[in-house]
Amino acid sequence: METIKIKVETIIKAPVETVWRCWTQPEHIIHWNHASDEWHTPKAENDLREGGRFNYRMEAKDGSMGFDFNGTYLAVIQNKRLEYELNDQRKVQVVFTESEDGIKVEEEFTAENTNSAEMQKNGWQAILDNFKKYVQGI
């Protein structure tokens, strides 16, 4: 089956240290890691080091469904880049780049085969948009 890579991005007006901290620390992750207002992340764990694991519990607020978003870090370069492999062996790369407009956050991930690429892109972009809103609001 063909491997499809999907990329989402945004620009955040905040110092790179703030963007990184909000992206990686569980006490921040629980506030922005959802694609819609019907979902939330009640619990997040993050061992931020190469070989370290993370687990974000994502659940519908009405309790009807939920899942663990988890994986293992392959590379951690503070304030610059994260690479990880999800439990289903899909790879993700997140790059933080300083620019005149702010911090550009780019996520590239291997699509899964259950949902359409467009649906996946829209979902990941929605989470990234929530992240931007959260960071710029603190």
PDB file of C-alpha atoms in Angstrom, residues 9-134:
ATOM      1  CA  GLU A   9       1.666  24.007   9.866  1.00  0.00           C
ATOM      2  CA  THR A  10       1.009  27.272  11.660  1.00  0.00           C
ATOM      3  CA  ILE A  11       2.883  30.360  12.846  1.00  0.00           C
ATOM      4  CA  ILE A  12       2.720  31.310  16.515  1.00  0.00           C
ATOM      5  CA  LYS A  13       3.576  34.728  17.896  1.00  0.00           C
ATOM      6  CA  ALA A  14       5.481  33.661  21.006  1.00  0.00           C
ATOM      7  CA  PRO A  15       9.079  32.931  21.996  1.00  0.00           C
ATOM      8  CA  VAL A  16      10.346  29.516  20.878  1.00  0.00           C
ATOM      9  CA  GLU A  17      10.926  28.502  24.519  1.00  0.00           C
ATOM     10  CA  THR A  18       7.226  29.098  25.284  1.00  0.00           C
ATOM     11  CA  VAL A  19       6.097  27.209  22.178  1.00  0.00           C
ATOM     12  CA  TRP A  20       8.356  24.259  23.041  1.00  0.00           C
ATOM     13  CA  ARG A  21       7.263  24.192  26.690  1.00  0.00           C
ATOM     14  CA  CYS A  22       3.561  24.235  25.746  1.00  0.00           C
ATOM     15  CA  TRP A  23       4.093  21.501  23.147  1.00  0.00           C
ATOM     16  CA  THR A  24       5.998  19.154  25.450  1.00  0.00           C
ATOM     17  CA  GLN A  25       4.806  19.618  29.038  1.00  0.00           C
ATOM     18  CA  PRO A  26       1.756  17.576  30.136  1.00  0.00           C
ATOM     19  CA  GLU A  27       0.289  20.440  32.173  1.00  0.00           C
ATOM     20  CA  HIS A  28      -0.036  22.376  28.904  1.00  0.00           C
ATOM     21  CA  ILE A  29      -0.813  19.474  26.523  1.00  0.00           C
ATOM     22  CA  ILE A  30      -4.086  18.704  28.320  1.00  0.00           C
ATOM     23  CA  HIS A  31      -5.375  22.193  27.428  1.00  0.00           C
ATOM     24  CA  TRP A  32      -4.889  22.158  23.653  1.00  0.00           C
ATOM     25  CA  ASN A  33      -4.689  18.542  22.445  1.00  0.00           C
ATOM     26  CA  HIS A  34      -8.130  18.073  20.871  1.00  0.00           C
ATOM     27  CA  ALA A  35      -9.542  18.467  17.359  1.00  0.00           C
ATOM     28  CA  SER A  36     -12.987  19.710  18.420  1.00  0.00           C
ATOM     29  CA  ASP A  37     -14.731  21.059  21.503  1.00  0.00           C
ATOM     30  CA  GLU A  38     -16.465  17.700  21.986  1.00  0.00           C
ATOM     31  CA  TRP A  39     -13.098  16.089  22.792  1.00  0.00           C
ATOM     32  CA  HIS A  40     -10.431  16.618  25.445  1.00  0.00           C
ATOM     33  CA  THR A  41      -7.206  15.160  26.791  1.00  0.00           C
ATOM     34  CA  PRO A  42      -7.804  14.389  30.484  1.00  0.00           C
ATOM     35  CA  LYS A  43      -4.311  12.918  30.964  1.00  0.00           C
ATOM     36  CA  ALA A  44      -0.913  13.341  29.315  1.00  0.00           C
ATOM     37  CA  GLU A  45       2.441  11.722  30.101  1.00  0.00           C
ATOM     38  CA  ASN A  46       5.656  12.692  28.355  1.00  0.00           C
ATOM     39  CA  ASP A  47       9.190  11.323  28.859  1.00  0.00           C
ATOM     40  CA  LEU A  48      10.901  13.881  26.610  1.00  0.00           C
ATOM     41  CA  ARG A  49      14.148  12.172  25.591  1.00  0.00           C
ATOM     42  CA  GLU A  50      15.363   9.945  22.789  1.00  0.00           C
ATOM     43  CA  GLY A  51      13.870   6.527  23.512  1.00  0.00           C
ATOM     44  CA  GLY A  52      11.351   8.094  25.906  1.00  0.00           C
ATOM     45  CA  ARG A  53       7.642   7.406  25.535  1.00  0.00           C
ATOM     46  CA  PHE A  54       4.587   9.616  25.581  1.00  0.00           C
ATOM     47  CA  ASN A  55       0.902   8.865  26.037  1.00  0.00           C
ATOM     48  CA  TYR A  56      -1.952  11.346  25.601  1.00  0.00           C
ATOM     49  CA  ARG A  57      -5.379  10.006  26.548  1.00  0.00           C
ATOM     50  CA  MET A  58      -7.938  11.523  24.169  1.00  0.00           C
ATOM     51  CA  GLU A  59     -11.629  11.116  24.988  1.00  0.00           C
ATOM     52  CA  ALA A  60     -15.015  12.372  23.877  1.00  0.00           C
ATOM     53  CA  LYS A  61     -16.349  14.614  26.661  1.00  0.00           C
ATOM     54  CA  ASP A  62     -19.594  12.613  26.732  1.00  0.00           C
ATOM     55  CA  GLY A  63     -17.580   9.456  27.503  1.00  0.00           C
ATOM     56  CA  SER A  64     -18.744   7.647  24.351  1.00  0.00           C
ATOM     57  CA  MET A  65     -15.239   6.896  23.055  1.00  0.00           C
ATOM     58  CA  GLY A  66     -11.565   7.447  23.654  1.00  0.00           C
ATOM     59  CA  PHE A  67      -8.108   6.299  22.676  1.00  0.00           C
ATOM     60  CA  ASP A  68      -4.452   6.590  23.644  1.00  0.00           C
ATOM     61  CA  PHE A  69      -2.214   8.588  21.313  1.00  0.00           C
ATOM     62  CA  ASN A  70       1.234   7.241  22.132  1.00  0.00           C
ATOM     63  CA  GLY A  71       4.655   6.470  20.827  1.00  0.00           C
ATOM     64  CA  THR A  72       8.417   6.645  21.292  1.00  0.00           C
ATOM     65  CA  TYR A  73      10.779   9.544  20.622  1.00  0.00           C
ATOM     66  CA  LEU A  74      13.424   8.913  17.985  1.00  0.00           C
ATOM     67  CA  ALA A  75      14.996  12.403  18.203  1.00  0.00           C
ATOM     68  CA  VAL A  76      14.615  15.339  20.586  1.00  0.00           C
ATOM     69  CA  ILE A  77      16.419  18.586  19.733  1.00  0.00           C
ATOM     70  CA  GLN A  78      15.208  21.211  22.204  1.00  0.00           C
ATOM     71  CA  ASN A  79      13.362  24.190  20.675  1.00  0.00           C
ATOM     72  CA  LYS A  80      14.003  22.802  17.163  1.00  0.00           C
ATOM     73  CA  ARG A  81      12.721  19.328  16.313  1.00  0.00           C
ATOM     74  CA  LEU A  82      10.961  16.208  17.543  1.00  0.00           C
ATOM     75  CA  GLU A  83      10.744  12.892  15.745  1.00  0.00           C
ATOM     76  CA  TYR A  84       8.715  10.001  17.029  1.00  0.00           C
ATOM     77  CA  GLU A  85       7.170   6.723  16.040  1.00  0.00           C
ATOM     78  CA  LEU A  86       3.580   5.994  16.974  1.00  0.00           C
ATOM     79  CA  ASN A  87       2.633   2.573  18.335  1.00  0.00           C
ATOM     80  CA  ASP A  88       1.303   1.634  14.866  1.00  0.00           C
ATOM     81  CA  GLN A  89       4.806   2.303  13.406  1.00  0.00           C
ATOM     82  CA  ARG A  90       3.829   5.550  11.674  1.00  0.00           C
ATOM     83  CA  LYS A  91       6.488   8.273  11.835  1.00  0.00           C
ATOM     84  CA  VAL A  92       5.952  11.919  12.813  1.00  0.00           C
ATOM     85  CA  GLN A  93       8.310  14.880  12.640  1.00  0.00           C
ATOM     86  CA  VAL A  94       7.648  18.255  14.268  1.00  0.00           C
ATOM     87  CA  VAL A  95       9.906  21.190  13.351  1.00  0.00           C
ATOM     88  CA  PHE A  96      10.017  24.550  15.153  1.00  0.00           C
ATOM     89  CA  THR A  97      11.552  27.351  13.052  1.00  0.00           C
ATOM     90  CA  GLU A  98      12.053  30.963  14.128  1.00  0.00           C
ATOM     91  CA  SER A  99      10.977  33.572  11.573  1.00  0.00           C
ATOM     92  CA  GLU A 100      10.133  37.279  11.461  1.00  0.00           C
ATOM     93  CA  ASP A 101       6.443  36.425  11.906  1.00  0.00           C
ATOM     94  CA  GLY A 102       6.917  34.108  14.879  1.00  0.00           C
ATOM     95  CA  ILE A 103       7.605  30.414  15.392  1.00  0.00           C
ATOM     96  CA  LYS A 104       6.611  28.211  12.481  1.00  0.00           C
ATOM     97  CA  VAL A 105       5.465  24.792  13.670  1.00  0.00           C
ATOM     98  CA  GLU A 106       5.404  22.128  10.949  1.00  0.00           C
ATOM     99  CA  GLU A 107       4.158  18.606  11.536  1.00  0.00           C
ATOM    100  CA  GLU A 108       4.646  15.890   8.958  1.00  0.00           C
ATOM    101  CA  PHE A 109       3.192  12.455   9.537  1.00  0.00           C
ATOM    102  CA  THR A 110       2.541   9.211   7.756  1.00  0.00           C
ATOM    103  CA  ALA A 111      -1.185   8.778   7.126  1.00  0.00           C
ATOM    104  CA  GLU A 112      -3.032   5.799   8.558  1.00  0.00           C
ATOM    105  CA  ASN A 113      -5.254   3.626   6.367  1.00  0.00           C
ATOM    106  CA  THR A 114      -8.573   3.917   8.225  1.00  0.00           C
ATOM    107  CA  ASN A 115      -9.560   7.545   7.551  1.00  0.00           C
ATOM    108  CA  SER A 116      -9.137   9.650   4.410  1.00  0.00           C
ATOM    109  CA  ALA A 117      -5.967  11.731   4.074  1.00  0.00           C
ATOM    110  CA  GLU A 118      -8.125  14.861   3.963  1.00  0.00           C
ATOM    111  CA  MET A 119      -9.882  13.940   7.217  1.00  0.00           C
ATOM    112  CA  GLN A 120      -6.542  13.230   8.905  1.00  0.00           C
ATOM    113  CA  LYS A 121      -5.048  16.505   7.676  1.00  0.00           C
ATOM    114  CA  ASN A 122      -8.081  18.450   8.889  1.00  0.00           C
ATOM    115  CA  GLY A 123      -7.962  16.777  12.310  1.00  0.00           C
ATOM    116  CA  TRP A 124      -4.243  17.347  12.845  1.00  0.00           C
ATOM    117  CA  GLN A 125      -4.578  20.944  11.595  1.00  0.00           C
ATOM    118  CA  ALA A 126      -7.447  21.548  14.030  1.00  0.00           C
ATOM    119  CA  ILE A 127      -5.281  20.346  16.919  1.00  0.00           C
ATOM    120  CA  LEU A 128      -2.424  22.576  15.726  1.00  0.00           C
ATOM    121  CA  ASP A 129      -4.832  25.536  15.500  1.00  0.00           C
ATOM    122  CA  ASN A 130      -5.953  24.840  19.097  1.00  0.00           C
ATOM    123  CA  PHE A 131      -2.293  24.769  20.100  1.00  0.00           C
ATOM    124  CA  LYS A 132      -1.699  28.189  18.516  1.00  0.00           C
ATOM    125  CA  LYS A 133      -4.782  29.648  20.221  1.00  0.00           C
ATOM    126  CA  TYR A 134      -3.678  28.231  23.589  1.00  0.00           C
TER     127      TYR A 134
END
